[in-house]
PDB file of C-alpha atoms in Angstrom:
ATOM      1  CA  LYS A 830     -57.321 -45.944 109.376  1.00  0.00           C
ATOM      2  CA  PHE A 831     -55.438 -42.692 110.947  1.00  0.00           C
ATOM      3  CA  GLY A 832     -57.993 -41.812 113.334  1.00  0.00           C
ATOM      4  CA  LYS A 833     -60.166 -38.912 111.710  1.00  0.00           C
ATOM      5  CA  PRO A 834     -63.171 -39.131 112.701  1.00  0.00           C
ATOM      6  CA  CYS A 835     -66.468 -39.552 110.506  1.00  0.00           C
ATOM      7  CA  LEU A 836     -70.020 -39.651 110.605  1.00  0.00           C
ATOM      8  CA  PRO A 837     -70.792 -43.291 109.525  1.00  0.00           C
ATOM      9  CA  HIS A 838     -74.382 -43.007 108.478  1.00  0.00           C
ATOM     10  CA  HIS A 839     -73.704 -39.701 106.968  1.00  0.00           C
ATOM     11  CA  PRO A 840     -71.064 -40.506 105.294  1.00  0.00           C
ATOM     12  CA  ASP A 841     -71.134 -36.896 102.789  1.00  0.00           C
ATOM     13  CA  CYS A 842     -71.093 -34.766 105.926  1.00  0.00           C
ATOM     14  CA  THR A 843     -67.469 -34.231 106.596  1.00  0.00           C
ATOM     15  CA  PHE A 844     -66.275 -32.074 109.487  1.00  0.00           C
ATOM     16  CA  SER A 845     -63.091 -31.130 110.924  1.00  0.00           C
ATOM     17  CA  LEU A 846     -62.091 -30.028 114.536  1.00  0.00           C
ATOM     18  CA  SER A 847     -59.501 -28.178 116.104  1.00  0.00           C
ATOM     19  CA  HIS A 848     -58.477 -26.037 119.486  1.00  0.00           C
ATOM     20  CA  SER A 849     -55.488 -24.135 121.020  1.00  0.00           C
ATOM     21  CA  ALA A 850     -55.625 -23.153 124.474  1.00  0.00           C
ATOM     22  CA  ASP A 851     -59.457 -21.543 125.308  1.00  0.00           C
ATOM     23  CA  GLN A 852     -60.155 -21.191 121.316  1.00  0.00           C
ATOM     24  CA  ALA A 853     -61.686 -24.053 119.213  1.00  0.00           C
ATOM     25  CA  VAL A 854     -62.892 -23.659 115.421  1.00  0.00           C
ATOM     26  CA  LEU A 855     -65.314 -26.389 114.002  1.00  0.00           C
ATOM     27  CA  ALA A 856     -65.666 -26.812 110.106  1.00  0.00           C
ATOM     28  CA  LEU A 857     -68.128 -28.693 108.235  1.00  0.00           C
ATOM     29  CA  ALA A 858     -68.865 -29.374 104.782  1.00  0.00           C
ATOM     30  CA  GLU A 859     -70.435 -31.533 102.290  1.00  0.00           C
ATOM     31  CA  GLY A 860     -69.553 -33.952  99.792  1.00  0.00           C
ATOM     32  CA  MET A 861     -65.529 -33.308 100.228  1.00  0.00           C
ATOM     33  CA  SER A 862     -62.782 -33.842 102.672  1.00  0.00           C
ATOM     34  CA  ILE A 863     -61.998 -30.257 105.102  1.00  0.00           C
ATOM     35  CA  GLY A 864     -59.034 -29.748 107.368  1.00  0.00           C
ATOM     36  CA  VAL A 865     -59.369 -26.660 109.657  1.00  0.00           C
ATOM     37  CA  ASP A 866     -56.548 -25.653 112.233  1.00  0.00           C
ATOM     38  CA  ILE A 867     -56.576 -23.046 114.933  1.00  0.00           C
ATOM     39  CA  GLU A 868     -53.335 -21.993 117.079  1.00  0.00           C
ATOM     40  CA  ARG A 869     -52.411 -19.317 119.470  1.00  0.00           C
ATOM     41  CA  LEU A 870     -49.312 -18.043 118.890  1.00  0.00           C
ATOM     42  CA  ARG A 871     -46.352 -17.998 121.154  1.00  0.00           C
ATOM     43  CA  ALA A 872     -42.262 -18.779 121.691  1.00  0.00           C
ATOM     44  CA  VAL A 873     -41.721 -21.709 120.094  1.00  0.00           C
ATOM     45  CA  GLU A 874     -38.128 -22.623 118.395  1.00  0.00           C
ATOM     46  CA  HIS A 875     -40.016 -22.043 114.886  1.00  0.00           C
ATOM     47  CA  GLY A 876     -36.244 -21.839 113.369  1.00  0.00           C
ATOM     48  CA  ASP A 877     -35.312 -25.274 114.535  1.00  0.00           C
ATOM     49  CA  ILE A 878     -39.087 -26.598 113.857  1.00  0.00           C
ATOM     50  CA  ALA A 879     -39.067 -24.897 110.002  1.00  0.00           C
ATOM     51  CA  ALA A 880     -35.720 -26.028 109.141  1.00  0.00           C
ATOM     52  CA  ARG A 881     -36.220 -29.658 110.498  1.00  0.00           C
ATOM     53  CA  TYR A 882     -40.152 -30.370 109.363  1.00  0.00           C
ATOM     54  CA  PHE A 883     -40.911 -28.007 106.862  1.00  0.00           C
ATOM     55  CA  HIS A 884     -40.163 -27.852 102.855  1.00  0.00           C
ATOM     56  CA  ALA A 885     -36.981 -26.076 102.397  1.00  0.00           C
ATOM     57  CA  ASN A 886     -38.456 -22.914 100.045  1.00  0.00           C
ATOM     58  CA  GLU A 887     -40.772 -22.976 103.353  1.00  0.00           C
ATOM     59  CA  ALA A 888     -38.137 -22.619 105.681  1.00  0.00           C
ATOM     60  CA  ALA A 889     -36.131 -20.101 103.823  1.00  0.00           C
ATOM     61  CA  TRP A 890     -39.033 -17.860 103.434  1.00  0.00           C
ATOM     62  CA  ILE A 891     -39.921 -18.032 107.377  1.00  0.00           C
ATOM     63  CA  GLU A 892     -35.914 -16.970 107.899  1.00  0.00           C
ATOM     64  CA  SER A 893     -36.051 -14.259 105.621  1.00  0.00           C
ATOM     65  CA  ARG A 894     -38.399 -12.180 107.835  1.00  0.00           C
ATOM     66  CA  GLN A 895     -36.852  -9.654 109.431  1.00  0.00           C
ATOM     67  CA  THR A 896     -37.560  -9.873 113.258  1.00  0.00           C
ATOM     68  CA  GLU A 897     -37.906 -12.439 115.487  1.00  0.00           C
ATOM     69  CA  ALA A 898     -41.763 -11.390 115.761  1.00  0.00           C
ATOM     70  CA  GLU A 899     -42.169 -11.460 112.066  1.00  0.00           C
ATOM     71  CA  GLN A 900     -40.068 -15.158 111.691  1.00  0.00           C
ATOM     72  CA  ARG A 901     -42.699 -16.209 114.498  1.00  0.00           C
ATOM     73  CA  LEU A 902     -45.696 -14.840 112.775  1.00  0.00           C
ATOM     74  CA  ALA A 903     -44.504 -16.608 109.491  1.00  0.00           C
ATOM     75  CA  PHE A 904     -43.900 -19.710 111.307  1.00  0.00           C
ATOM     76  CA  PHE A 905     -47.410 -19.966 112.212  1.00  0.00           C
ATOM     77  CA  HIS A 906     -48.861 -19.070 109.248  1.00  0.00           C
ATOM     78  CA  MET A 907     -47.314 -22.205 107.570  1.00  0.00           C
ATOM     79  CA  TRP A 908     -47.982 -24.401 110.451  1.00  0.00           C
ATOM     80  CA  THR A 909     -51.444 -23.329 110.649  1.00  0.00           C
ATOM     81  CA  LEU A 910     -51.961 -23.940 106.697  1.00  0.00           C
ATOM     82  CA  LYS A 911     -49.952 -27.228 106.910  1.00  0.00           C
ATOM     83  CA  GLU A 912     -51.772 -28.965 109.905  1.00  0.00           C
ATOM     84  CA  ALA A 913     -55.597 -28.040 107.923  1.00  0.00           C
ATOM     85  CA  VAL A 914     -54.157 -29.795 105.088  1.00  0.00           C
ATOM     86  CA  ALA A 915     -52.822 -32.787 106.757  1.00  0.00           C
ATOM     87  CA  LYS A 916     -56.172 -32.931 108.420  1.00  0.00           C
ATOM     88  CA  ALA A 917     -57.983 -32.548 105.090  1.00  0.00           C
ATOM     89  CA  VAL A 918     -56.243 -35.500 103.415  1.00  0.00           C
ATOM     90  CA  GLY A 919     -57.243 -37.117 106.570  1.00  0.00           C
ATOM     91  CA  VAL A 920     -53.890 -38.640 107.984  1.00  0.00           C
ATOM     92  CA  GLY A 921     -52.730 -36.110 110.650  1.00  0.00           C
ATOM     93  CA  MET A 922     -49.511 -35.409 111.383  1.00  0.00           C
ATOM     94  CA  SER A 923     -48.633 -38.831 110.152  1.00  0.00           C
ATOM     95  CA  LEU A 924     -48.271 -36.543 106.659  1.00  0.00           C
ATOM     96  CA  PRO A 925     -44.841 -35.353 106.504  1.00  0.00           C
ATOM     97  CA  PHE A 926     -44.610 -31.450 106.582  1.00  0.00           C
ATOM     98  CA  SER A 927     -41.366 -31.080 104.323  1.00  0.00           C
ATOM     99  CA  HIS A 928     -43.583 -33.296 101.409  1.00  0.00           C
ATOM    100  CA  PHE A 929     -45.688 -30.660 100.363  1.00  0.00           C
ATOM    101  CA  GLU A 930     -45.310 -26.890 100.024  1.00  0.00           C
ATOM    102  CA  VAL A 931     -47.348 -23.764 101.111  1.00  0.00           C
ATOM    103  CA  ALA A 932     -47.071 -20.637  98.924  1.00  0.00           C
ATOM    104  CA  ALA A 933     -45.773 -18.141 101.316  1.00  0.00           C
ATOM    105  CA  ALA A 934     -48.322 -15.437 100.869  1.00  0.00           C
ATOM    106  CA  PRO A 935     -51.073 -14.887 100.008  1.00  0.00           C
ATOM    107  CA  PRO A 936     -51.825 -18.173 100.983  1.00  0.00           C
ATOM    108  CA  GLY A 937     -54.132 -20.393  98.095  1.00  0.00           C
ATOM    109  CA  VAL A 938     -53.691 -23.379  96.056  1.00  0.00           C
ATOM    110  CA  LEU A 939     -50.869 -25.440  96.939  1.00  0.00           C
ATOM    111  CA  VAL A 940     -49.296 -28.734  94.957  1.00  0.00           C
ATOM    112  CA  ALA A 941     -50.852 -31.996  96.168  1.00  0.00           C
ATOM    113  CA  PRO A 942     -49.333 -33.579  99.186  1.00  0.00           C
ATOM    114  CA  PRO A 943     -48.628 -37.218  98.575  1.00  0.00           C
ATOM    115  CA  GLY A 944     -52.075 -39.620  98.857  1.00  0.00           C
ATOM    116  CA  SER A 945     -53.970 -36.136  98.011  1.00  0.00           C
ATOM    117  CA  PRO A 946     -56.336 -36.614  95.509  1.00  0.00           C
ATOM    118  CA  GLY A 947     -55.330 -33.176  94.122  1.00  0.00           C
ATOM    119  CA  PRO A 948     -54.423 -29.334  94.878  1.00  0.00           C
ATOM    120  CA  TRP A 949     -56.062 -27.519  98.181  1.00  0.00           C
ATOM    121  CA  LEU A 950     -57.643 -24.204  98.374  1.00  0.00           C
ATOM    122  CA  LEU A 951     -55.989 -22.461 101.353  1.00  0.00           C
ATOM    123  CA  ARG A 952     -57.027 -19.616 103.408  1.00  0.00           C
ATOM    124  CA  PHE A 953     -57.149 -17.902 106.592  1.00  0.00           C
ATOM    125  CA  LEU A 954     -60.122 -17.229 108.696  1.00  0.00           C
ATOM    126  CA  ASP A 955     -61.066 -14.517 111.126  1.00  0.00           C
ATOM    127  CA  ALA A 956     -59.602 -15.687 114.581  1.00  0.00           C
ATOM    128  CA  PRO A 957     -59.445 -13.789 118.066  1.00  0.00           C
ATOM    129  CA  ALA A 958     -56.267 -11.595 118.690  1.00  0.00           C
ATOM    130  CA  GLY A 959     -53.087 -13.964 119.229  1.00  0.00           C
ATOM    131  CA  TYR A 960     -54.522 -16.929 117.112  1.00  0.00           C
ATOM    132  CA  LEU A 961     -54.453 -18.058 113.438  1.00  0.00           C
ATOM    133  CA  CYS A 962     -57.359 -20.252 111.960  1.00  0.00           C
ATOM    134  CA  ALA A 963     -56.506 -21.889 108.538  1.00  0.00           C
ATOM    135  CA  LEU A 964     -58.856 -24.049 106.516  1.00  0.00           C
ATOM    136  CA  ALA A 965     -58.289 -26.053 103.557  1.00  0.00           C
ATOM    137  CA  LEU A 966     -60.542 -27.812 101.342  1.00  0.00           C
ATOM    138  CA  PRO A 967     -60.100 -29.048  97.771  1.00  0.00           C
ATOM    139  CA  GLY A 968     -59.406 -26.895  95.138  1.00  0.00           C
ATOM    140  CA  VAL A 969     -62.938 -26.280  93.925  1.00  0.00           C
ATOM    141  CA  SER A 970     -64.080 -22.936  92.830  1.00  0.00           C
ATOM    142  CA  GLU A 971     -67.825 -23.499  93.613  1.00  0.00           C
ATOM    143  CA  ALA A 972     -67.268 -24.113  97.545  1.00  0.00           C
ATOM    144  CA  ARG A 973     -68.695 -21.340  99.559  1.00  0.00           C
ATOM    145  CA  VAL A 974     -67.453 -20.799 102.849  1.00  0.00           C
ATOM    146  CA  ILE A 975     -69.561 -19.075 105.971  1.00  0.00           C
ATOM    147  CA  GLN A 976     -68.117 -18.360 108.978  1.00  0.00           C
ATOM    148  CA  ARG A 977     -69.975 -17.770 111.964  1.00  0.00           C
ATOM    149  CA  THR A 978     -68.385 -16.917 115.683  1.00  0.00           C
ATOM    150  CA  TYR A 979     -70.151 -17.865 118.757  1.00  0.00           C
TER     151      TYR A 979
END
């Protein structure tokens, strides 16, 4: 309904794809929804975006960082985690980022966003210098994450 791609002949195989600048990431899962996001760290109006679109606690956490560079990094931490969740839920950017909260640090389980089947396990994946990459999957302890770089 919201444009999340699927494999109709293989309903147990799910995937999520993200790209930013010259980097891309693909996450595959079996029997569970999954979301992944990669973002290039760059100059953005992070304070305005966070205040307008993030949960109030997240915006306050970003604003509490000491320097502009630390605030920008904190913003992209939140953005990458939140976008991975929105992709996992399957509704993309139609899920208001202010309607669910990601724990500032360390990432872990968050409260389920509206329309979501339950809490999500969040983690950062290795990414090239100047990028952040986040993964969201249902809060299950038996999930095994294997990361390969090509």
